[in-house]
Tab-separated table of C-alpha atoms and ligand atoms in Angstrom:
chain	number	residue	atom	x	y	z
A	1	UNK	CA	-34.963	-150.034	-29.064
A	2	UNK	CA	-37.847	-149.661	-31.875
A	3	UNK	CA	-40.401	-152.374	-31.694
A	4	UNK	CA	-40.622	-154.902	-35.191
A	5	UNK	CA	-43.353	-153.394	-37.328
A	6	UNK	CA	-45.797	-155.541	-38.841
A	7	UNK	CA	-47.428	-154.451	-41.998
A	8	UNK	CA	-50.737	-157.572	-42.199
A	9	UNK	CA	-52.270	-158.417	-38.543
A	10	UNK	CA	-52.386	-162.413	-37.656
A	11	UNK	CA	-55.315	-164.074	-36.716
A	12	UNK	CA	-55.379	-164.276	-32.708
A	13	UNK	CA	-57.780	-167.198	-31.348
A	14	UNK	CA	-58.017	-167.024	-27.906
A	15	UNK	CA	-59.143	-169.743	-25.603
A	16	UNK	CA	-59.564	-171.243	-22.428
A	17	UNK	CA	-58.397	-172.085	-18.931
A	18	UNK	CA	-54.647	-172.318	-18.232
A	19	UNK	CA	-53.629	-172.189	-21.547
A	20	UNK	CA	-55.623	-168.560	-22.232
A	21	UNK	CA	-53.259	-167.727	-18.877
A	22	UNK	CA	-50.084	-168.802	-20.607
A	23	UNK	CA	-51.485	-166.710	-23.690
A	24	UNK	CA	-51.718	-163.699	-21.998
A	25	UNK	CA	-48.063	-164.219	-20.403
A	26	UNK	CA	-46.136	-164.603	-23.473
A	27	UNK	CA	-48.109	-161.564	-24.985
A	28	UNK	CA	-46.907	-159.329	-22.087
A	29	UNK	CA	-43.372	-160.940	-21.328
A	30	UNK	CA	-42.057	-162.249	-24.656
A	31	UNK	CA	-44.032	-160.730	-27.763
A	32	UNK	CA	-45.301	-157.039	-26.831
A	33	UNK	CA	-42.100	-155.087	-25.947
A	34	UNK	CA	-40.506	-155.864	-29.267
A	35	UNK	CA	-43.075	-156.391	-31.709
A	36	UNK	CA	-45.883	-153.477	-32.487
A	37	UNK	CA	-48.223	-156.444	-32.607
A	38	UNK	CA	-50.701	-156.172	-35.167
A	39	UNK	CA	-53.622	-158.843	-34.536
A	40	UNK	CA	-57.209	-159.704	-35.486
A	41	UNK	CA	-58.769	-160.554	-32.219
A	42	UNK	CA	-60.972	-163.463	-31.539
A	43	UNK	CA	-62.025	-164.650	-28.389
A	44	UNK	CA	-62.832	-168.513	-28.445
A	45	UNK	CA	-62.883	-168.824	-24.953
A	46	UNK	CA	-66.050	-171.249	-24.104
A	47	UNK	CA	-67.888	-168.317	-22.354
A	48	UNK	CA	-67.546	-166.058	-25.350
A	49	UNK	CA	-68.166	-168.928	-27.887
A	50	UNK	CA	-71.021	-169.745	-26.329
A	51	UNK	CA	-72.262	-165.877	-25.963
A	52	UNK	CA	-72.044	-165.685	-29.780
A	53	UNK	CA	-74.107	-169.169	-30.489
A	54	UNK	CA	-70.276	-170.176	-30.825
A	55	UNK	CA	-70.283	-167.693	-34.385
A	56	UNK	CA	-66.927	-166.032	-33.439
A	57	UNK	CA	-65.011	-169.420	-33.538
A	58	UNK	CA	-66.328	-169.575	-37.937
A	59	UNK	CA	-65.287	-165.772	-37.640
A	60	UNK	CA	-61.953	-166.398	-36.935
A	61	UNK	CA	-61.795	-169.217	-39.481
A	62	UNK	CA	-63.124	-166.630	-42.261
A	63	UNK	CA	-60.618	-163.600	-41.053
A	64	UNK	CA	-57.635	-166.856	-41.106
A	65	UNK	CA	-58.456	-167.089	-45.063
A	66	UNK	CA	-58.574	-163.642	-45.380
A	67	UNK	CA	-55.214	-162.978	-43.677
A	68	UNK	CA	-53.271	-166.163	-44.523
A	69	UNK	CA	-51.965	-167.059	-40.696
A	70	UNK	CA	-53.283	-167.357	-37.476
A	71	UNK	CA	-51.905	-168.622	-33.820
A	72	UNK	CA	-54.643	-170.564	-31.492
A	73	UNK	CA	-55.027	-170.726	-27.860
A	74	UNK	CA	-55.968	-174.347	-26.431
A	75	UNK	CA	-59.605	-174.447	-26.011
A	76	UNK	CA	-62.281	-176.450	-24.416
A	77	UNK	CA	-64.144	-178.869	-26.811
A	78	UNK	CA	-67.372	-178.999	-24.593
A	79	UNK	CA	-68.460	-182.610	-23.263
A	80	UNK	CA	-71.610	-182.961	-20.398
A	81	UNK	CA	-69.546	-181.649	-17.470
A	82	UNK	CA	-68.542	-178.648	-19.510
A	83	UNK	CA	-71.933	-177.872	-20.342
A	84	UNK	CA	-73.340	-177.687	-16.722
A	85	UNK	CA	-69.757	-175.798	-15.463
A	86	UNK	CA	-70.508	-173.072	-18.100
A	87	UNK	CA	-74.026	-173.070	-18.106
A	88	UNK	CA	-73.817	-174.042	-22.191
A	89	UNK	CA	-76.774	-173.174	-24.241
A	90	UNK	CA	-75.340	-175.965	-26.411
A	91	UNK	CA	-72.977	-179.059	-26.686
A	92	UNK	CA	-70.849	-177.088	-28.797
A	93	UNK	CA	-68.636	-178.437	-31.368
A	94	UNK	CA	-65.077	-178.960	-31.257
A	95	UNK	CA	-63.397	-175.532	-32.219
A	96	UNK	CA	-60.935	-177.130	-34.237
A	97	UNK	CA	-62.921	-179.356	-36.525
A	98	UNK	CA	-65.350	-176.437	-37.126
A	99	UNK	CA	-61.929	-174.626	-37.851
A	100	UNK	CA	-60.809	-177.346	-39.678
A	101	UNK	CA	-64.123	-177.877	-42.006
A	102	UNK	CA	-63.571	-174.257	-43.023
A	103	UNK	CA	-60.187	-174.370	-43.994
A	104	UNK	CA	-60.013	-177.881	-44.956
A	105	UNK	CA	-56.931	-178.808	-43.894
A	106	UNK	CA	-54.166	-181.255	-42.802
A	107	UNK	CA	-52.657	-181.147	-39.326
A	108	UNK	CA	-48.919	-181.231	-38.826
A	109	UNK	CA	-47.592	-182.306	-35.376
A	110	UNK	CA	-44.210	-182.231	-34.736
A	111	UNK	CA	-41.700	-182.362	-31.306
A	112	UNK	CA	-39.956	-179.397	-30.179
A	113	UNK	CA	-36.492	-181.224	-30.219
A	114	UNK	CA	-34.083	-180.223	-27.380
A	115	UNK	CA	-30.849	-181.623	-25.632
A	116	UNK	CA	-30.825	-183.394	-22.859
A	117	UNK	CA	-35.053	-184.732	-23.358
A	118	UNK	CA	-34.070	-187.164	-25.372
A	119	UNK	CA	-36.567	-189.938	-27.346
A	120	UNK	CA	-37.225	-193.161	-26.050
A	121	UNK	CA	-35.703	-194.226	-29.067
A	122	UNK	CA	-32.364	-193.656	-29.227
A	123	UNK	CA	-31.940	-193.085	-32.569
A	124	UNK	CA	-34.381	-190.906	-33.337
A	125	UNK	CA	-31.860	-187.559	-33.456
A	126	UNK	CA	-34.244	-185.162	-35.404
A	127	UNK	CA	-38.323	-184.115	-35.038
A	128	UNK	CA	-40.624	-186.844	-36.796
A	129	UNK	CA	-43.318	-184.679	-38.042
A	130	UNK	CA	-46.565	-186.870	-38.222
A	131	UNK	CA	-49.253	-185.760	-40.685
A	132	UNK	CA	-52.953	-187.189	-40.228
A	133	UNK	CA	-55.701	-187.082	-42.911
A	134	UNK	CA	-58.302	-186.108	-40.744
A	135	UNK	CA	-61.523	-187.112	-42.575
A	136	UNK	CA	-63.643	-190.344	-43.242
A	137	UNK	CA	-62.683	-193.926	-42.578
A	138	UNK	CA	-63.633	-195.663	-39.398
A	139	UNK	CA	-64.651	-192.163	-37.948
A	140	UNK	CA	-67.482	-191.708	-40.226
A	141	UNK	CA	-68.753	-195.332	-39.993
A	142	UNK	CA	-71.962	-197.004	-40.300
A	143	UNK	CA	-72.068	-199.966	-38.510
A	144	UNK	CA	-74.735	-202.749	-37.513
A	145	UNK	CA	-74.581	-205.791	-34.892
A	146	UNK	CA	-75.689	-208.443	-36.656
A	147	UNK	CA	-78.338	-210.787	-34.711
A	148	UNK	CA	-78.356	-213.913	-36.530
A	149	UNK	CA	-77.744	-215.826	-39.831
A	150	UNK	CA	-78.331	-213.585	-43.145
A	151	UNK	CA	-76.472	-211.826	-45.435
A	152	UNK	CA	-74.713	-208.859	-45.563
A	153	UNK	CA	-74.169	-206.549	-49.162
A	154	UNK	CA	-72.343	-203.914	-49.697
A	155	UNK	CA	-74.808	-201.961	-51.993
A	156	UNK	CA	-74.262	-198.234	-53.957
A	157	UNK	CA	-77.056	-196.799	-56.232
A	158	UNK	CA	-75.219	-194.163	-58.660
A	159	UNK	CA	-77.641	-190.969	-59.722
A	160	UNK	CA	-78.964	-192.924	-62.378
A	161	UNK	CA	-79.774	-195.631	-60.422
A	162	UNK	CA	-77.468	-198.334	-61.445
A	163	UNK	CA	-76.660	-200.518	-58.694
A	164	UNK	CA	-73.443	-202.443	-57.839
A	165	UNK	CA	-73.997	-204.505	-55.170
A	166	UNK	CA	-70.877	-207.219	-53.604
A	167	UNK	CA	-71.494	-209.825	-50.561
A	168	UNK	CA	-70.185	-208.878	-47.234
A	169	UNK	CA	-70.681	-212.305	-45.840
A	170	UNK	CA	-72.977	-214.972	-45.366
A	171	UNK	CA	-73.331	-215.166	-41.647
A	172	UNK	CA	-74.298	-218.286	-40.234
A	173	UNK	CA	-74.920	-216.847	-36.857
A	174	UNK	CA	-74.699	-213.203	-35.215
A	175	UNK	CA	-71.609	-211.122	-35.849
A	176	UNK	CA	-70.912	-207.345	-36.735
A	177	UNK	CA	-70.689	-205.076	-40.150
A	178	UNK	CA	-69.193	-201.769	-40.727
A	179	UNK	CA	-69.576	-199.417	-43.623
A	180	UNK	CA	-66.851	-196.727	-44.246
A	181	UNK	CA	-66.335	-194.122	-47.099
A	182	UNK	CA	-63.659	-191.303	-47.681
A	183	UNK	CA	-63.923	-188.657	-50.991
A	184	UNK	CA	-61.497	-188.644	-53.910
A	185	UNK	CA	-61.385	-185.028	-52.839
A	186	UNK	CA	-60.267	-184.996	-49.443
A	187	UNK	CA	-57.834	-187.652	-50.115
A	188	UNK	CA	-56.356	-185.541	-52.899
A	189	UNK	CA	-56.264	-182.363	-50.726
A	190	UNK	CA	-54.349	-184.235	-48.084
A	191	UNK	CA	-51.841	-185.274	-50.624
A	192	UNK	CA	-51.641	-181.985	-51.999
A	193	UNK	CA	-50.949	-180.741	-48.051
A	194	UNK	CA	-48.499	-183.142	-47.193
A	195	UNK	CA	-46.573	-182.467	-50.526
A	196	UNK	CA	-46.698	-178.639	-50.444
A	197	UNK	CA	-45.467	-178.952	-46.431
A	198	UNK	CA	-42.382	-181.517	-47.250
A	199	UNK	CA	-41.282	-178.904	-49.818
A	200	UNK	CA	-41.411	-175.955	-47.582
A	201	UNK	CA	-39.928	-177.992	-44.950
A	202	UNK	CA	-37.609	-179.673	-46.804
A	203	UNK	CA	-38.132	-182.926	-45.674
A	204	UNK	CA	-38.861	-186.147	-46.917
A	205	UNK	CA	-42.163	-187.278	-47.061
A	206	UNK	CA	-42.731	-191.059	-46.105
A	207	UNK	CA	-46.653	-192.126	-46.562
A	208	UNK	CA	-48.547	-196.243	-45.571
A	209	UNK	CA	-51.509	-197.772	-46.244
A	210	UNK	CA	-52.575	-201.395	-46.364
A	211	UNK	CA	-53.423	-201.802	-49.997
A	212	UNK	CA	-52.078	-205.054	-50.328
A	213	UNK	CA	-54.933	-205.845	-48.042
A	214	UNK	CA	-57.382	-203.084	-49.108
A	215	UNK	CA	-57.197	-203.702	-53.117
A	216	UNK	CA	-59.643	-200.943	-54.131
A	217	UNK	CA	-59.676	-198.784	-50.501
A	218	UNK	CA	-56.333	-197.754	-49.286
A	219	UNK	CA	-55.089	-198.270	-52.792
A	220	UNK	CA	-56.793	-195.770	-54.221
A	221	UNK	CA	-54.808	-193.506	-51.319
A	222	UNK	CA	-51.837	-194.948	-52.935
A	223	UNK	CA	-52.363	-194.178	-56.377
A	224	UNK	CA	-53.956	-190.314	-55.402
A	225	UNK	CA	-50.467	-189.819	-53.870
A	226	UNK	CA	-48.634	-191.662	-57.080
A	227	UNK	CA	-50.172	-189.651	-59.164
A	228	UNK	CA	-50.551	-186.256	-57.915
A	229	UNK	CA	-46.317	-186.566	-57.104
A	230	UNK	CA	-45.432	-187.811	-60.453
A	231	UNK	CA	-47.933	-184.616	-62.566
A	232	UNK	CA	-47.214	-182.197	-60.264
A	233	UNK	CA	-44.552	-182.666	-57.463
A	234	UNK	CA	-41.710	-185.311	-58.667
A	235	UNK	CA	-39.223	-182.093	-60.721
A	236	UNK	CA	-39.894	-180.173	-57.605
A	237	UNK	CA	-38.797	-182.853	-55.144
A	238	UNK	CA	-35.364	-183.535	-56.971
A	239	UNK	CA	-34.885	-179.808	-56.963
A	240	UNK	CA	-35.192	-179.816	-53.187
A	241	UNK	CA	-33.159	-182.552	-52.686
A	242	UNK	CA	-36.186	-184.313	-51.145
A	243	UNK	CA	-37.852	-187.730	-51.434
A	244	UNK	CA	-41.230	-188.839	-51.774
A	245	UNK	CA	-41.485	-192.101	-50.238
A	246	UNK	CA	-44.098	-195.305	-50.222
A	247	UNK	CA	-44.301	-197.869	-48.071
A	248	UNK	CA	-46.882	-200.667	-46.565
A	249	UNK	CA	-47.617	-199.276	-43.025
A	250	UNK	CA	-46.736	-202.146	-40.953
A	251	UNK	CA	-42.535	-201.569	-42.921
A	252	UNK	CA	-43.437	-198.273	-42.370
A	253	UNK	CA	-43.996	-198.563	-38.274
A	254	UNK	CA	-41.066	-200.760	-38.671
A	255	UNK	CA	-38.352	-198.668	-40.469
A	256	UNK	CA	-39.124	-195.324	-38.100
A	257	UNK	CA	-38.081	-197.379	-35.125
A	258	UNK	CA	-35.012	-197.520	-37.128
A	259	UNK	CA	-34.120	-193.651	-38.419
A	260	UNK	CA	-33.103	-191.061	-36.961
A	261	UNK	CA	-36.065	-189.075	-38.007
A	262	UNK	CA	-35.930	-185.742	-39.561
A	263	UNK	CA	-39.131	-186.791	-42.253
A	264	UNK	CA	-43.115	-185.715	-42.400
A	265	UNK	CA	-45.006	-189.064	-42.073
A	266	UNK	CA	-48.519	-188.948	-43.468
A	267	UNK	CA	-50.995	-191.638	-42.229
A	268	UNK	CA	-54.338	-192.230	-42.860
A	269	UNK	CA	-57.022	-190.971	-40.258
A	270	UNK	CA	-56.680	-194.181	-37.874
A	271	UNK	CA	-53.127	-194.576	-38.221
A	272	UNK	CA	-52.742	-190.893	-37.647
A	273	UNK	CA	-54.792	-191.158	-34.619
A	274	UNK	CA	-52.513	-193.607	-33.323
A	275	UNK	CA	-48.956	-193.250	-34.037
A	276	UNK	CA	-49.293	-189.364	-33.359
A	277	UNK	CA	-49.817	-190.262	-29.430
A	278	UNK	CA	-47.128	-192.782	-30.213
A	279	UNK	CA	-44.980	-190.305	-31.723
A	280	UNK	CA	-45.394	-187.844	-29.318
A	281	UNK	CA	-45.006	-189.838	-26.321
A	282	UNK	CA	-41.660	-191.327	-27.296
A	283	UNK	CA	-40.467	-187.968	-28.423
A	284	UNK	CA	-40.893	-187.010	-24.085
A	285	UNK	CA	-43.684	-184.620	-23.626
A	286	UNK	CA	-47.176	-183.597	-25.071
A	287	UNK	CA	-46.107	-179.922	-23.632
A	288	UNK	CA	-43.299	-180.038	-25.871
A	289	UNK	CA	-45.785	-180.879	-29.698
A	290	UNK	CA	-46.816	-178.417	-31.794
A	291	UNK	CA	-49.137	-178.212	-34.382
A	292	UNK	CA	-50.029	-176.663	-37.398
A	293	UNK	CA	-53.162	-176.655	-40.114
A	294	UNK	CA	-51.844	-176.294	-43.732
A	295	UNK	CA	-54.812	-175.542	-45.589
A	296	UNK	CA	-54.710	-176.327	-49.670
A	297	UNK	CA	-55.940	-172.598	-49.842
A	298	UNK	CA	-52.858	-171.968	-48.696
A	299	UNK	CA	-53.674	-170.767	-45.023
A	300	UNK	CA	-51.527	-171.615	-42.075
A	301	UNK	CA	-52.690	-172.028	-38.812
A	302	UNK	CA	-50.513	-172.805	-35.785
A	303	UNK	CA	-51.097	-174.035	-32.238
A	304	UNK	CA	-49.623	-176.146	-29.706
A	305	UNK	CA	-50.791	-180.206	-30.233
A	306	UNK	CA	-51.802	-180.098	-26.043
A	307	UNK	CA	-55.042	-178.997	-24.547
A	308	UNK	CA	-56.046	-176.697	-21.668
A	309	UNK	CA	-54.332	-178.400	-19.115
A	310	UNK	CA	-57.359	-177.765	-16.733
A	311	UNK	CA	-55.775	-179.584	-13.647
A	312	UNK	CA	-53.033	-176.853	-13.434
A	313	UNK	CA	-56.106	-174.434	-13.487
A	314	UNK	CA	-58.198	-175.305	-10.903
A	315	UNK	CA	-54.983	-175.600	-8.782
A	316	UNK	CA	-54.381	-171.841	-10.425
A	317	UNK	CA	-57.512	-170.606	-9.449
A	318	UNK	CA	-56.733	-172.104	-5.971
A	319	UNK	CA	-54.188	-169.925	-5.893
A	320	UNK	CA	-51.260	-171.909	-7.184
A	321	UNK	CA	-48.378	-170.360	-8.488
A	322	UNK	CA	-48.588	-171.982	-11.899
A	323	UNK	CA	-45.930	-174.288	-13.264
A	324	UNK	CA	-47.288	-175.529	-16.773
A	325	UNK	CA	-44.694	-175.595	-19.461
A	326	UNK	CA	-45.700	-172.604	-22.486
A	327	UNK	CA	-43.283	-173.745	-24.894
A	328	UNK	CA	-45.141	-175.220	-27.225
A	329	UNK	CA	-47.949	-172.059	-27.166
A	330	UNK	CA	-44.584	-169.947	-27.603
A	331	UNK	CA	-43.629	-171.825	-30.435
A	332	UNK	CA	-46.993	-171.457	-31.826
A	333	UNK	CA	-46.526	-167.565	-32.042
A	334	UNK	CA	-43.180	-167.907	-33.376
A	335	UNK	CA	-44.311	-170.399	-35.868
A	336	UNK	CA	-46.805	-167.753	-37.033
A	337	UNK	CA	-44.553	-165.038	-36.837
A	338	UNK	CA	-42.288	-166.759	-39.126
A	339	UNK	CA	-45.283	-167.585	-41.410
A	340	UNK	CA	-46.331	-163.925	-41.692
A	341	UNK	CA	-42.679	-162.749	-42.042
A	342	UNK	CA	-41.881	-164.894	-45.039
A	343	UNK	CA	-45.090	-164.067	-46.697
A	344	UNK	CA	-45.102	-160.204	-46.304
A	345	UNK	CA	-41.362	-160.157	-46.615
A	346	UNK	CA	-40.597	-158.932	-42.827
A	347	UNK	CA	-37.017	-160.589	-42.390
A	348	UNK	CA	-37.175	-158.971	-39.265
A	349	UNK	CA	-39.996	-160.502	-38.174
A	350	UNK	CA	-39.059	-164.217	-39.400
A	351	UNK	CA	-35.833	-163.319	-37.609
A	352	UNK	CA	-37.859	-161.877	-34.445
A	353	UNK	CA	-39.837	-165.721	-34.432
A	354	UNK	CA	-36.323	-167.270	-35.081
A	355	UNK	CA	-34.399	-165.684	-31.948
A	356	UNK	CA	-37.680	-166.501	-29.784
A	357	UNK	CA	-37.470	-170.191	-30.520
A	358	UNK	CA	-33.428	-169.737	-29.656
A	359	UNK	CA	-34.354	-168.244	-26.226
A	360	UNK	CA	-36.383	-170.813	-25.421
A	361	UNK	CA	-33.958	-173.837	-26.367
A	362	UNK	CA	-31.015	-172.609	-24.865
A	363	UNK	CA	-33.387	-171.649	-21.745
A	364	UNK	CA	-33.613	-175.216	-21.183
A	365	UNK	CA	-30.298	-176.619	-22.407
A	366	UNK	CA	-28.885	-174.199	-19.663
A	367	UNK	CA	-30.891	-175.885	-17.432
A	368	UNK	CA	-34.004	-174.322	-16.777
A	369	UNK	CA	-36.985	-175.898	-17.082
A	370	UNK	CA	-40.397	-176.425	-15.970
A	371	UNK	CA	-41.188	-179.457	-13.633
A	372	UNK	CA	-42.813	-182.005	-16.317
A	373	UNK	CA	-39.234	-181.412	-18.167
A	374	UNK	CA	-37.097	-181.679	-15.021
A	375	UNK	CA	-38.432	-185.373	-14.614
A	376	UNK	CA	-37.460	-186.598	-17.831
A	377	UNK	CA	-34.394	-184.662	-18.766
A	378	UNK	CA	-31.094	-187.133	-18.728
A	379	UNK	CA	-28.613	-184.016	-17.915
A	380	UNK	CA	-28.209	-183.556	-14.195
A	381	UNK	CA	-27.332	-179.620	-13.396
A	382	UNK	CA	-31.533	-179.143	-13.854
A	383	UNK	CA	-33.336	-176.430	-11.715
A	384	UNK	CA	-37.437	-177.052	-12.160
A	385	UNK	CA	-38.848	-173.514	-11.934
A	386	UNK	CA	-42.498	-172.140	-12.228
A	387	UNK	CA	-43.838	-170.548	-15.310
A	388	UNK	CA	-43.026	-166.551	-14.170
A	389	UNK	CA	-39.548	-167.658	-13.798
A	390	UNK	CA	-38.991	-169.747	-16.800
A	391	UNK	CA	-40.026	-166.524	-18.428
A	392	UNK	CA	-38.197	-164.463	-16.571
A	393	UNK	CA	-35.495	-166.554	-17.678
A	394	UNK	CA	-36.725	-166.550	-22.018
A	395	UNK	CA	-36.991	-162.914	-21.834
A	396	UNK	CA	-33.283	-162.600	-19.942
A	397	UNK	CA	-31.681	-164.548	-23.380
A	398	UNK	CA	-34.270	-162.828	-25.923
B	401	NAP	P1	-54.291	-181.511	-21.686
B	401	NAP	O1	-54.724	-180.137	-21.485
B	401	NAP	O2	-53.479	-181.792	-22.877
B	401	NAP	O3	-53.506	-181.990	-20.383
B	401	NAP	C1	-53.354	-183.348	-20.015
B	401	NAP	C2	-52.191	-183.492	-19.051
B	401	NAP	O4	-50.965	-183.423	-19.777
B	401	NAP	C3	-52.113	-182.408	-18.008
B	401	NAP	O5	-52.910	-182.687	-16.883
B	401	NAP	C4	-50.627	-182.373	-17.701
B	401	NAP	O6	-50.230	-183.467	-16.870
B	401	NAP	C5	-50.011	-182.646	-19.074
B	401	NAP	N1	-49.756	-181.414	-19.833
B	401	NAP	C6	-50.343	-181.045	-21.014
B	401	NAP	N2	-49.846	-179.882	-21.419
B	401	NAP	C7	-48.952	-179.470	-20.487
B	401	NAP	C8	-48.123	-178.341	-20.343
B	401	NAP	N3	-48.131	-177.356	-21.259
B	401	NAP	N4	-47.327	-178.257	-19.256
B	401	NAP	C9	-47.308	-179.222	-18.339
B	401	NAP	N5	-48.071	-180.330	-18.417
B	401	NAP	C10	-48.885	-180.467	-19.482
B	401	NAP	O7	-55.566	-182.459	-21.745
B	401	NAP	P2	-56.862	-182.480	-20.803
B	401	NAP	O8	-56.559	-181.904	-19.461
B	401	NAP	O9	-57.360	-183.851	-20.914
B	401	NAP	O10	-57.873	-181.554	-21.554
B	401	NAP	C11	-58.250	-180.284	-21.068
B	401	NAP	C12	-59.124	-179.600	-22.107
B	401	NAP	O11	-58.380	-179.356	-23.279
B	401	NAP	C13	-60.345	-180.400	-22.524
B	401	NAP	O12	-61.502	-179.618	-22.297
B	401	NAP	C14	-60.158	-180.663	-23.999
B	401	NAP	O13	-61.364	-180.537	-24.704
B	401	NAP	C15	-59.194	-179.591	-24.415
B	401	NAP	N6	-58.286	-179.930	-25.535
B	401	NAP	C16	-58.086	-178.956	-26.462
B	401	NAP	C17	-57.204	-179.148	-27.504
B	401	NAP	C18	-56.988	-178.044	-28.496
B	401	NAP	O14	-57.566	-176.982	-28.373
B	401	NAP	N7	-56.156	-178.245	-29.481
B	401	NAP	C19	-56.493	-180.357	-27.594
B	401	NAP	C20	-56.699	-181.332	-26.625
B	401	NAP	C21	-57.596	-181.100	-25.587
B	401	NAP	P3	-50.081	-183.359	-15.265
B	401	NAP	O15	-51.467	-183.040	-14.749
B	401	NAP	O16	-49.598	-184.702	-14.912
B	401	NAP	O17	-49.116	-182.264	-14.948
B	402	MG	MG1	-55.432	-190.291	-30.291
């Protein structure tokens, strides 16, 4: 059999612990003896990150805007432990929001949907894929304890020094304030994300905010959407059969409970923060979300929405025969293959990314699974095997 030729390498991140195991796995079982892989290498495990004053991990955020897609390993965002255990020059920063601030981009999370792991809610018959702006808001806040009776302004002095000033609230005793800000900018690239993604996808696109609340806040996130559909999205939409879709966010928490999904649901930062572990959790496993970074320079970068999974590691390194569940790193490297297929015109590799995904479904609708999917799945002919095997068994259908 000839191997798939690719004519434009993808952007390889590497990373860490048993994830960066699972990496090399599907490399050498699932990807390498039918695709001549072409790939721009970059290692962002911790030890080389740190090695290169953590340079490589902007690297391989240039090389993704040169090249248009990459596929990323789970790696370590460093905390105090991790810096001692590594012997960090640095508290370096997360990987993915230095990734992120380069590209400038909106995450898209979505289930891997399969039969027999079915949602906690029973209606829910296709993915929800849950879109979070991921800048500003309460995560960029200023905040002060009050002490004791005063007043509190809210206070901005333009360039030219004009000042509008409006009263917080005239404590009477202690209490607390809390300043927060978000950018025309990045509200209107988020917009512009989520809009380009439900056309590719072909899916609705539902978005919430409290601006009956928030008069001037969340509803100038309202109107940025409004807007940017009706100048530049609304003829495309109809064309596509798809439907853009406003709605306050506590009907919007409301009415998901009651589809059966199939829809890209953008929510601001906090909302995203919180129905995405919502989301995911109802949907059955974390090992089972992916994720991928639409930049509005029209890069694509795909990963799976779990981390490292560092217990299974240590008990790897003990010499555990690991058991952690790669689909959602597999469908990570399909994803991208299917990316870099449809934009150099390689049916066979889009095709190649296609069957992949098809192996690894009817894997487990056959039965075969990895332990965290045994425990959950309602069919009852299940065999839990270890990682080696539940490739053995991928690679066997592929
Ligand atoms: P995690 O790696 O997501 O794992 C948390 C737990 O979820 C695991 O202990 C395991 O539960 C289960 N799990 C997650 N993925 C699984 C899989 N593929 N197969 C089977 N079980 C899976 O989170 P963490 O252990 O809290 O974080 C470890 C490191 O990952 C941290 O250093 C963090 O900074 C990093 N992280 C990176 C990213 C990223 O790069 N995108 C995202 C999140 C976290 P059981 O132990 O019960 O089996
Ligand atoms: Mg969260």
């Amino acid at each position: 059999m000839s191997k798939i030729q690719m004519s434009v390498p993808i952007v390889e991140m590497d990373g860490d612990e048993m994830t960066r195991i699972l990496w090399q796995m599907i490399k050498d079982e699932l990807i390498l003896p039918y695709v001549d892989l072409k790939t721009e290498y970059y290692d962002l495990g911790l030890k080389h990150r740190n090695e290169t004053d953590d340079e490589v991990t902007k690297e391989s955020a240039l090389a993704t805007l040169k090249y248009g897609v990459a596929v990323k390993c789970a790696t370590i965002t460093p905390n105090a432990a991790r810096v001692k255990e590594y012997n960090l020059k640095e508290m370096w920063k997360s990987p993915n929001g230095t990734i992120r601030s380069i590209l400038d981009g909106t995450v898209f999370r979505a289930p891997i949907v399969v039969k027999g792991i079915d949602p906690v809610v029973s209606c829910w018959k296709k993915p929800i894929t849950l879109a979070r702006h991921a800048y500003g808001d309460v995560y960029k806040n200023v905040e002060i304890k009050v002490p004791g009776a005063g007043k509190a302004e809210l206070v901005f002095t333009a360039e030219d020094g004009t000042v509008t000033k409006e009263v917080i609230h005239e404590f009477k005793g202690p209490g607390i304030i809390q300043g927060i800000h978000n950018t025309t900018a990045s509200i209107e690239s988020f917009a512009h994300a989520c809009f380009d993604y439900a056309l590719e996808t072909k899916q609705d696109l539902w978005f919430a905010t409290k601006d009956t609340i928030s008069k001037k806040y969340d509803h100038t996130f309202k109107d940025i959407f409004a807007d940017l559909y009706e100048q530049e999205y609304k003829e495309r939409f109809e064309k596509a059969g798809i439907e853009y879709f406003y709605t306050l966010i506590d009907d919007a928490v409301a009415r998901v409970m009651k589809t059966e999904g199939g829809f890209i649901w953008a929510c601001k930062n906090y909302d995203g923060d919180v129905m995405s572990d919502m989301v995911s959790s109802a949907f059955g496993s974390l090992s089972m979300m992916t994720s991928v970074l639409v930049s509005p320079k029209g890069v694509f970068e795909y990963e799976a929405a779990h981390g490292t999974v560092q217990k299974h590691y240590y008990r790897y390194l003990e010499g555990e025969e690991p058991k952690t569940n790669p689909v959602a790193t597999i469908f990570a490297w399909s994803g991208a293959f299917k990316k870099r297929g449809e934009l150099d015109g390689n049916k066979e590799l889009t095709a190649f990314g296609e069957r992949l995904e098809k192996a690894v479904i009817d894997t487990i609708e056959s039965g075969i699974m990895t332990p965290d999917l045994t425990r959950i799945c309602s069919n009852k002919d299940v065999k839990a095997v270890n990682t080696k095997e539940f490739f053995a068994a991928i690679r066997s259908r592929l």
